[in-house]
Short mmCIF file of C-alpha atoms in Angstrom, two decimals:
data_model
loop_
_atom_site.label_atom_id
_atom_site.label_comp_id
_atom_site.label_asym_id
_atom_site.label_seq_id
_atom_site.Cartn_x
_atom_site.Cartn_y
_atom_site.Cartn_z
CA MET O 1 89.64 108.30 51.04
CA ALA O 2 92.45 106.53 52.88
CA PRO O 3 95.84 108.25 53.03
CA LYS O 4 98.30 107.11 50.40
CA ARG O 5 100.89 104.60 51.59
CA THR O 6 104.40 106.07 51.61
CA LYS O 7 107.91 104.97 52.53
CA ASP O 8 107.41 106.78 55.84
CA ASP O 9 104.60 104.44 56.96
CA ALA O 10 106.82 102.26 59.19
CA PRO O 11 108.27 105.12 61.29
CA THR O 12 104.79 106.69 61.42
CA LYS O 13 103.32 103.48 62.86
CA SER O 14 106.18 103.29 65.34
CA ARG O 15 105.56 106.87 66.52
CA ILE O 16 101.84 106.16 66.86
CA LEU O 17 102.50 103.05 68.94
CA GLU O 18 104.96 104.89 71.19
CA ALA O 19 102.44 107.67 71.77
CA ALA O 20 99.67 105.11 72.35
CA VAL O 21 101.68 103.40 75.10
CA LYS O 22 101.98 106.73 76.93
CA GLU O 23 98.30 107.57 76.51
CA PHE O 24 97.00 104.12 77.51
CA ALA O 25 99.35 104.12 80.51
CA ARG O 26 98.10 107.55 81.59
CA SER O 27 94.37 107.08 80.98
CA GLY O 28 93.64 103.39 80.41
CA PHE O 29 91.87 102.03 77.35
CA HIS O 30 88.53 103.70 78.04
CA GLY O 31 89.99 107.09 78.94
CA ALA O 32 92.59 107.23 76.15
CA ARG O 33 91.88 109.69 73.33
CA ILE O 34 92.89 109.26 69.70
CA ASP O 35 93.22 113.06 69.48
CA GLU O 36 95.95 112.97 72.12
CA ILE O 37 97.75 110.07 70.45
CA ALA O 38 97.66 111.96 67.16
CA ARG O 39 99.04 115.11 68.79
CA ALA O 40 101.85 113.26 70.58
CA SER O 41 102.84 111.17 67.55
CA GLY O 42 102.64 113.95 64.97
CA ALA O 43 100.28 111.83 62.88
CA ASN O 44 96.77 112.92 61.99
CA LYS O 45 93.73 110.94 63.09
CA ALA O 46 93.08 109.70 59.56
CA MET O 47 96.54 108.09 59.52
CA ILE O 48 95.89 106.36 62.85
CA TYR O 49 92.58 104.95 61.64
CA TYR O 50 94.22 103.96 58.34
CA HIS O 51 96.85 101.87 60.14
CA PHE O 52 94.82 100.53 63.07
CA LYS O 53 91.10 100.96 62.12
CA SER O 54 90.03 101.94 65.66
CA LYS O 55 91.22 102.64 69.19
CA GLU O 56 90.62 98.98 69.98
CA GLY O 57 92.67 97.98 66.93
CA LEU O 58 95.53 100.17 68.15
CA TYR O 59 95.33 98.72 71.66
CA THR O 60 95.18 95.17 70.30
CA THR O 61 98.17 95.71 67.99
CA LEU O 62 100.17 97.05 70.92
CA ALA O 63 99.22 94.14 73.20
CA ILE O 64 99.85 91.45 70.61
CA GLY O 65 103.24 92.93 69.76
CA VAL O 66 104.36 92.62 73.39
CA LEU O 67 102.77 89.19 73.90
CA ASN O 68 104.35 87.76 70.75
CA GLN O 69 107.81 88.72 71.98
CA VAL O 70 107.53 86.67 75.17
CA LEU O 71 105.58 83.85 73.50
CA GLU O 72 108.36 83.40 70.96
CA ARG O 73 110.93 83.10 73.77
CA ILE O 74 108.79 80.60 75.67
CA ARG O 75 108.39 78.46 72.54
CA LYS O 76 112.17 78.47 72.10
CA ASP O 77 112.59 77.35 75.73
CA SER O 78 110.09 74.53 75.19
CA GLU O 79 112.12 73.27 72.21
CA LEU O 80 115.46 73.13 74.06
CA ASP O 81 117.16 69.74 74.19
CA LEU O 82 116.77 69.51 77.97
CA PRO O 83 114.92 67.35 80.50
CA ALA O 84 111.38 68.60 81.05
CA ASN O 85 112.11 70.04 84.50
CA GLU O 86 114.92 72.17 83.07
CA LYS O 87 112.54 73.44 80.37
CA ILE O 88 110.06 74.44 83.08
CA TYR O 89 112.77 76.42 84.91
CA ALA O 90 113.85 78.07 81.64
CA ILE O 91 110.26 79.12 80.88
CA ALA O 92 109.81 80.53 84.39
CA ARG O 93 113.05 82.52 84.12
CA THR O 94 112.08 83.83 80.69
CA LEU O 95 108.71 85.02 82.00
CA SER O 96 110.25 86.67 85.05
CA GLU O 97 113.05 88.40 83.17
CA PHE O 98 110.70 89.56 80.41
CA ILE O 99 108.23 91.15 82.83
CA GLU O 100 111.15 92.73 84.71
CA SER O 101 112.30 94.26 81.41
CA LEU O 102 108.99 95.99 80.68
CA ASP O 103 108.97 99.73 81.19
CA ASP O 104 106.63 101.28 83.71
CA ASP O 105 104.16 102.49 81.09
CA LEU O 106 103.44 98.92 80.00
CA ARG O 107 103.06 97.87 83.63
CA ARG O 108 100.59 100.71 84.19
CA ILE O 109 98.54 99.51 81.21
CA VAL O 110 98.27 96.14 82.95
CA LEU O 111 97.07 97.83 86.14
CA TRP O 112 94.47 99.81 84.18
CA GLU O 113 93.29 96.62 82.50
CA VAL O 114 92.76 94.90 85.83
CA ALA O 115 91.07 97.95 87.36
CA SER O 116 88.67 98.34 84.41
CA GLY O 117 87.34 94.79 84.55
CA GLY O 118 89.64 93.03 82.09
CA LYS O 119 87.50 93.16 78.94
CA MET O 120 90.53 93.42 76.64
CA PHE O 121 92.37 90.84 78.75
CA ARG O 122 89.64 88.31 77.99
CA LYS O 123 89.42 89.31 74.35
CA VAL O 124 93.13 89.51 73.49
CA PHE O 125 95.38 88.21 76.25
CA ALA O 126 93.57 84.96 77.04
CA PRO O 127 93.29 83.52 73.50
CA LYS O 128 96.51 85.01 72.11
CA PHE O 129 98.80 84.24 75.04
CA VAL O 130 97.34 82.30 77.95
CA LYS O 131 96.08 79.32 75.93
CA PRO O 132 99.33 78.80 73.91
CA VAL O 133 101.43 79.06 77.08
CA ILE O 134 99.21 76.65 79.02
CA ASP O 135 99.47 74.15 76.15
CA ILE O 136 103.28 74.38 76.37
CA ILE O 137 103.21 74.06 80.17
CA LEU O 138 100.91 71.03 80.15
CA LYS O 139 103.21 69.27 77.69
CA ALA O 140 106.36 70.06 79.68
CA TYR O 141 104.89 68.96 83.02
CA GLY O 142 103.44 65.85 81.40
CA GLN O 143 106.87 64.93 80.02
CA GLY O 144 108.51 65.61 83.38
CA MET O 145 106.11 63.34 85.24
CA LYS O 146 106.61 60.64 82.64
CA GLN O 147 110.40 60.99 82.81
CA GLY O 148 110.30 61.02 86.60
CA THR O 149 112.13 64.35 86.86
CA ILE O 150 109.21 66.05 88.62
CA ARG O 151 106.60 64.78 91.04
CA LYS O 152 102.88 64.85 90.36
CA VAL O 153 101.63 68.41 90.72
CA ASP O 154 98.83 70.40 89.12
CA PRO O 155 100.58 72.05 86.13
CA VAL O 156 98.11 74.91 85.72
CA CYS O 157 97.98 75.79 89.43
CA THR O 158 101.77 75.60 89.66
CA HIS O 159 102.25 77.80 86.61
CA LEU O 160 99.69 80.37 87.77
CA THR O 161 101.41 80.50 91.17
CA ILE O 162 104.65 81.36 89.39
CA VAL O 163 103.08 83.95 87.08
CA GLY O 164 101.05 85.52 89.88
CA SER O 165 104.16 85.94 92.00
CA ILE O 166 106.11 87.50 89.13
CA VAL O 167 103.38 89.96 88.18
CA PHE O 168 102.64 90.94 91.78
CA VAL O 169 106.27 91.62 92.69
CA ASN O 170 106.90 93.66 89.54
CA MET O 171 103.78 95.76 90.02
CA VAL O 172 104.57 96.38 93.70
CA SER O 173 108.18 97.24 92.95
CA MET O 174 107.00 99.88 90.46
CA LEU O 175 104.54 101.40 92.94
CA MET O 176 106.96 101.40 95.89
CA ARG O 177 110.26 102.07 94.15
CA GLU O 178 110.61 105.68 95.29
CA THR O 179 109.30 105.21 98.82
CA PRO O 180 111.68 104.73 101.79
CA PHE O 181 110.12 101.34 102.60
CA GLY O 182 110.29 100.25 98.97
CA LYS O 183 113.97 101.16 98.74
CA LEU O 184 114.61 99.21 101.93
CA ILE O 185 112.97 95.93 100.91
CA MET O 186 113.44 96.22 97.14
CA PRO O 187 116.88 97.78 96.53
CA ASN O 188 118.62 97.84 93.15
CA GLY O 189 118.94 94.32 91.78
CA PHE O 190 115.94 93.05 93.72
CA GLU O 191 114.15 91.69 90.63
CA ALA O 192 117.10 89.43 89.75
CA ARG O 193 117.25 88.20 93.36
CA PHE O 194 113.53 87.53 93.22
CA THR O 195 113.87 85.46 90.03
CA ASP O 196 116.68 83.33 91.45
CA ASN O 197 114.74 82.76 94.67
CA LEU O 198 111.55 81.90 92.80
CA LEU O 199 113.35 79.29 90.71
CA GLU O 200 114.92 77.75 93.80
CA ILE O 201 111.49 77.45 95.42
CA LEU O 202 110.06 76.01 92.21
CA GLN O 203 112.84 73.43 91.96
CA HIS O 204 112.38 72.22 95.52
CA GLY O 205 108.62 72.22 95.07
CA ILE O 206 108.30 70.07 91.96
CA GLU O 207 111.30 67.75 91.87
#
């Protein structure tokens, strides 16, 4: 029998998700244990399965929650009353600043996902995030070429170059932050510098 729903369900779900982030960051999807998430969250296993059905359901809920936050911001950027090139810069800045804002546990989950072969990436990330964003990007670049504000470039390649740079720099900054070399080349405020520099390169590359 499923646990009865109570007024404490929302904070219980929140505690479970917080504990799940820590466990997935420490052990990856395959190594994560529901027993450990239950212990850390103070919820029993039955409650976790009641809310999320399975470990995969918990992982998917966590991923979609993060992806929806940035997707909503990108959609707002795409609806701004601006020339297409300015929308493209706004989207790039939103992506960069959002990834910079993620805590290290979420970044470690990304590293685990890549290292484990990307099964959940293909199942969740690609359809829920990549396709909607690419649709927005194709429209913006198409408008910019039509308006004459940007030159003819490959929209998907250009966008993936931007995203790849953002993800790489943020992952490296996390891994090297406490090393002498990392502190030298990536001091405090480096991520903001990186975003400004990336946008300047983008502007000179597509206009």
